[in-house]
mmCIF file of C-alpha atoms and ligand atoms in Angstrom:
data_model
loop_
_atom_site.group_PDB
_atom_site.id
_atom_site.type_symbol
_atom_site.label_atom_id
_atom_site.label_comp_id
_atom_site.label_asym_id
_atom_site.label_seq_id
_atom_site.Cartn_x
_atom_site.Cartn_y
_atom_site.Cartn_z
ATOM 1 C CA MET A 1 234.541 58.203 66.724
ATOM 2 C CA ASN A 2 232.945 61.349 68.194
ATOM 3 C CA ARG A 3 229.357 62.565 66.649
ATOM 4 C CA CYS A 4 230.682 65.566 65.333
ATOM 5 C CA VAL A 5 233.222 63.667 62.984
ATOM 6 C CA THR A 6 230.527 61.081 62.242
ATOM 7 C CA ALA A 7 228.015 63.391 60.945
ATOM 8 C CA ALA A 8 230.869 65.435 59.019
ATOM 9 C CA CYS A 9 231.670 62.361 57.394
ATOM 10 C CA PHE A 10 228.002 61.536 56.565
ATOM 11 C CA VAL A 11 227.840 65.224 55.056
ATOM 12 C CA LEU A 12 230.919 64.498 53.130
ATOM 13 C CA LEU A 13 230.119 61.066 51.812
ATOM 14 C CA CYS A 14 226.545 62.605 50.985
ATOM 15 C CA GLY A 15 228.184 65.196 48.997
ATOM 16 C CA ILE A 16 230.635 62.860 47.118
ATOM 17 C CA GLY A 17 227.704 60.802 46.346
ATOM 18 C CA MET A 18 225.438 63.467 45.215
ATOM 19 C CA ALA A 19 227.421 65.943 43.237
ATOM 20 C CA PRO A 20 228.125 63.705 40.049
ATOM 21 C CA ALA A 21 224.319 62.697 39.989
ATOM 22 C CA GLN A 22 223.669 66.298 39.822
ATOM 23 C CA GLU A 23 226.019 67.517 37.121
ATOM 24 C CA ALA A 24 226.264 64.222 35.283
ATOM 25 C CA ALA A 25 225.329 64.388 31.757
ATOM 26 C CA PRO A 26 223.496 61.560 30.088
ATOM 27 C CA LYS A 27 226.047 59.544 28.409
ATOM 28 C CA SER A 28 224.052 57.678 25.999
ATOM 29 C CA SER A 29 221.187 59.284 23.533
ATOM 30 C CA SER A 30 219.034 56.280 24.778
ATOM 31 C CA ALA A 31 218.449 58.399 27.915
ATOM 32 C CA GLY A 32 215.855 60.553 26.280
ATOM 33 C CA VAL A 33 218.108 63.714 26.192
ATOM 34 C CA PHE A 34 216.074 66.031 24.327
ATOM 35 C CA THR A 35 212.400 66.957 23.779
ATOM 36 C CA GLU A 36 209.776 66.161 21.239
ATOM 37 C CA GLU A 37 209.129 69.775 20.708
ATOM 38 C CA GLN A 38 212.865 70.206 19.866
ATOM 39 C CA ALA A 39 212.520 67.759 17.490
ATOM 40 C CA LYS A 40 209.368 69.236 15.874
ATOM 41 C CA ARG A 41 210.943 72.869 15.729
ATOM 42 C CA GLY A 42 214.186 71.228 14.129
ATOM 43 C CA GLY A 43 211.854 69.597 11.650
ATOM 44 C CA LEU A 44 210.651 72.929 10.734
ATOM 45 C CA ALA A 45 213.865 74.250 10.336
ATOM 46 C CA ASP A 46 215.126 71.278 8.552
ATOM 47 C CA ASN A 47 212.554 71.845 5.780
ATOM 48 C CA ALA A 48 213.421 75.427 5.437
ATOM 49 C CA ASN A 49 217.192 75.079 5.257
ATOM 50 C CA CYS A 50 218.342 71.714 4.557
ATOM 51 C CA ALA A 51 215.600 69.619 2.626
ATOM 52 C CA GLY A 52 216.297 71.426 -0.688
ATOM 53 C CA CYS A 53 219.216 68.924 -0.925
ATOM 54 C CA HIS A 54 218.789 66.182 1.857
ATOM 55 C CA GLY A 55 215.140 65.617 0.924
ATOM 56 C CA ASP A 56 211.781 65.856 2.627
ATOM 57 C CA LYS A 57 212.167 62.521 4.624
ATOM 58 C CA LEU A 58 215.941 62.825 4.864
ATOM 59 C CA LEU A 59 216.411 61.021 1.866
ATOM 60 C CA SER A 60 218.759 62.822 -0.606
ATOM 61 C CA ILE A 61 217.038 63.899 -3.826
ATOM 62 C CA ALA A 62 220.574 63.495 -5.684
ATOM 63 C CA PRO A 63 223.418 61.205 -5.486
ATOM 64 C CA GLN A 64 225.803 63.943 -4.497
ATOM 65 C CA PHE A 65 223.899 64.824 -1.308
ATOM 66 C CA PRO A 66 224.068 62.280 1.238
ATOM 67 C CA SER A 67 220.758 60.859 3.101
ATOM 68 C CA LEU A 68 220.407 61.473 6.724
ATOM 69 C CA ALA A 69 218.166 58.462 7.577
ATOM 70 C CA GLY A 70 218.098 54.713 7.320
ATOM 71 C CA ARG A 71 221.298 53.051 6.303
ATOM 72 C CA ALA A 72 223.140 56.292 5.883
ATOM 73 C CA PHE A 73 222.046 57.337 9.487
ATOM 74 C CA ARG A 74 223.201 54.161 11.075
ATOM 75 C CA THR A 75 226.749 54.529 9.022
ATOM 76 C CA ALA A 76 227.624 58.138 9.850
ATOM 77 C CA TRP A 77 225.880 58.663 13.108
ATOM 78 C CA ILE A 78 225.887 55.668 15.142
ATOM 79 C CA GLY A 79 228.730 55.504 17.774
ATOM 80 C CA LYS A 80 229.462 59.369 17.174
ATOM 81 C CA THR A 81 228.555 61.909 19.762
ATOM 82 C CA ILE A 82 225.798 64.409 19.251
ATOM 83 C CA GLY A 83 228.345 67.202 19.742
ATOM 84 C CA GLU A 84 230.494 65.766 16.626
ATOM 85 C CA LYS A 85 227.707 66.082 14.546
ATOM 86 C CA PHE A 86 226.552 69.135 15.873
ATOM 87 C CA ASP A 87 229.650 70.735 15.423
ATOM 88 C CA PHE A 88 230.045 69.435 11.488
ATOM 89 C CA VAL A 89 226.489 70.960 10.896
ATOM 90 C CA ARG A 90 227.187 74.184 12.159
ATOM 91 C CA ASN A 91 230.578 74.586 10.372
ATOM 92 C CA SER A 92 229.755 73.220 7.085
ATOM 93 C CA MET A 93 225.967 73.246 6.439
ATOM 94 C CA PRO A 94 224.242 74.342 4.464
ATOM 95 C CA PRO A 95 227.190 74.921 2.059
ATOM 96 C CA LYS A 96 228.512 78.174 1.362
ATOM 97 C CA ALA A 97 225.939 79.550 4.233
ATOM 98 C CA GLU A 98 227.617 77.648 7.172
ATOM 99 C CA ARG A 99 226.900 79.250 10.633
ATOM 100 C CA SER A 100 224.064 81.151 8.854
ATOM 101 C CA LEU A 101 221.460 79.682 11.744
ATOM 102 C CA GLY A 102 221.681 79.976 15.654
ATOM 103 C CA ASP A 103 223.156 77.297 17.477
ATOM 104 C CA GLN A 104 219.814 76.646 19.001
ATOM 105 C CA VAL A 105 218.472 75.949 15.509
ATOM 106 C CA TYR A 106 221.230 73.761 14.382
ATOM 107 C CA LEU A 107 220.996 71.906 17.515
ATOM 108 C CA ASN A 108 217.354 71.339 16.763
ATOM 109 C CA ILE A 109 217.762 70.357 13.228
ATOM 110 C CA VAL A 110 220.302 67.648 14.760
ATOM 111 C CA ILE A 111 217.750 66.588 17.184
ATOM 112 C CA TYR A 112 214.970 66.282 14.271
ATOM 113 C CA ILE A 113 217.594 63.723 12.433
ATOM 114 C CA LEU A 114 217.797 61.892 15.443
ATOM 115 C CA ARG A 115 214.354 61.663 16.654
ATOM 116 C CA PHE A 116 213.421 60.741 12.809
ATOM 117 C CA ASN A 117 215.627 57.905 12.901
ATOM 118 C CA LYS A 118 213.819 57.032 16.031
ATOM 119 C CA ILE A 119 216.122 58.273 18.784
ATOM 120 C CA PRO A 120 213.807 58.473 21.829
ATOM 121 C CA ALA A 121 212.977 61.862 22.963
ATOM 122 C CA GLY A 122 212.703 62.908 27.016
ATOM 123 C CA ASP A 123 211.677 65.460 29.514
ATOM 124 C CA ARG A 124 214.621 67.794 29.452
ATOM 125 C CA PRO A 125 215.643 70.020 26.380
ATOM 126 C CA LEU A 126 219.071 69.725 25.260
ATOM 127 C CA THR A 127 221.027 73.082 25.065
ATOM 128 C CA PRO A 128 223.850 73.781 22.531
ATOM 129 C CA ASP A 129 226.393 73.325 25.169
ATOM 130 C CA LEU A 130 229.335 71.661 22.837
ATOM 131 C CA GLU A 131 231.506 70.259 25.721
ATOM 132 C CA LEU A 132 228.022 68.625 26.984
ATOM 133 C CA LEU A 133 227.196 67.571 23.740
ATOM 134 C CA LYS A 134 230.550 65.708 22.985
ATOM 135 C CA GLN A 135 229.651 63.473 25.951
ATOM 136 C CA ILE A 136 226.587 62.045 24.503
ATOM 137 C CA GLN A 137 227.305 59.181 22.425
ATOM 138 C CA ILE A 138 224.626 58.412 19.542
ATOM 139 C CA ALA A 139 223.494 54.648 20.225
ATOM 140 C CA THR A 140 221.573 52.400 17.954
ATOM 141 C CA PRO A 141 217.759 53.252 18.835
ATOM 142 C CA PRO A 142 215.569 50.503 20.282
ATOM 143 C CA ARG A 143 213.670 48.626 18.126
HETATM 144 C C1 LIG B 201 222.730 72.784 -1.313
HETATM 145 C C2 LIG B 201 222.755 71.563 -0.932
HETATM 146 C C3 LIG B 201 223.001 71.364 0.777
HETATM 147 C C4 LIG B 201 221.966 72.012 1.574
HETATM 148 C C5 LIG B 201 221.146 73.303 1.197
HETATM 149 C C6 LIG B 201 222.365 70.908 2.815
HETATM 150 N N1 LIG B 201 223.123 70.305 2.587
HETATM 151 FE FE1 LIG B 201 224.282 68.988 3.995
HETATM 152 N N2 LIG B 201 225.117 68.169 2.839
HETATM 153 C C7 LIG B 201 225.330 68.575 1.289
HETATM 154 C C8 LIG B 201 226.397 67.794 0.487
HETATM 155 C C9 LIG B 201 227.066 68.332 -0.694
HETATM 156 C C10 LIG B 201 227.121 67.229 1.574
HETATM 157 C C11 LIG B 201 228.099 66.223 1.422
HETATM 158 C C12 LIG B 201 229.618 67.059 1.597
HETATM 159 C C13 LIG B 201 230.286 67.042 3.071
HETATM 160 O O1 LIG B 201 230.063 66.082 3.453
HETATM 161 O O2 LIG B 201 230.546 68.045 3.302
HETATM 162 C C14 LIG B 201 226.248 67.217 2.865
HETATM 163 C C15 LIG B 201 226.753 66.561 3.874
HETATM 164 C C16 LIG B 201 226.002 66.913 5.373
HETATM 165 C C17 LIG B 201 226.044 65.796 6.409
HETATM 166 C C18 LIG B 201 227.277 64.945 6.686
HETATM 167 C C19 LIG B 201 226.494 63.579 6.181
HETATM 168 C C20 LIG B 201 226.213 62.987 7.591
HETATM 169 O O3 LIG B 201 225.431 62.129 7.433
HETATM 170 O O4 LIG B 201 226.874 63.020 8.924
HETATM 171 C C21 LIG B 201 225.291 66.341 7.222
HETATM 172 C C22 LIG B 201 225.047 66.072 8.712
HETATM 173 C C23 LIG B 201 224.281 67.328 6.632
HETATM 174 N N3 LIG B 201 224.880 67.743 5.248
HETATM 175 C C24 LIG B 201 223.316 68.111 7.310
HETATM 176 C C25 LIG B 201 222.741 69.180 6.707
HETATM 177 C C26 LIG B 201 221.809 70.236 7.358
HETATM 178 C C27 LIG B 201 221.308 69.833 8.852
HETATM 179 C C28 LIG B 201 221.519 71.074 6.324
HETATM 180 C C29 LIG B 201 220.530 72.259 7.034
HETATM 181 C C30 LIG B 201 221.200 73.127 7.950
HETATM 182 C C31 LIG B 201 221.941 70.725 5.362
HETATM 183 N N4 LIG B 201 222.825 69.821 5.626
HETATM 184 C C32 LIG B 201 221.843 71.560 3.999
HETATM 185 C C33 LIG B 201 224.477 69.450 0.599
HETATM 186 C C34 LIG B 201 223.382 70.245 1.458
#
């Protein structure tokens, strides 16, 4: 094989090897897919828009409202994708005022719920890109 071909192959292989590494979304919520700061902001937005029914500590204030922590979280959130939960919340919460908040605000609230339930934070902020969010599965948090 002559040098040029070898070099071309090398570049090609590197290209193939690197492209997915740059583009790939983390596939599990264990990888630290949002920041602590986002969770904090989400906490404030939750207090203002959700806590009236879902409770201060994400424990529902009345039987008709589901809790969003503890066992309820494990049943309704683990194994789903962040995208599914984000999309549901954005399209149906608060009842009769769905889509009343910005996408990033809804996402921050979802992040707050994840963080509250011990899903680890990381260094990179998460953006409300539904396709990307649908690729991130919510995994059982580390103990
Ligand atoms: C007026 C009371 C009320 C407010 C305010 C409210 N919710 Fe709800 N929420 C409900 C009720 C009732 C249900 C159950 C009916 C349903 O699932 O559609 C529910 C269900 C949910 C669920 C589904 C259960 C689960 O664990 O997946 C999520 C998530 C949720 N709410 C998040 C939110 C968020 C986030 C906010 C704030 C943006 C919010 N809710 C504001 C009453 C409320």
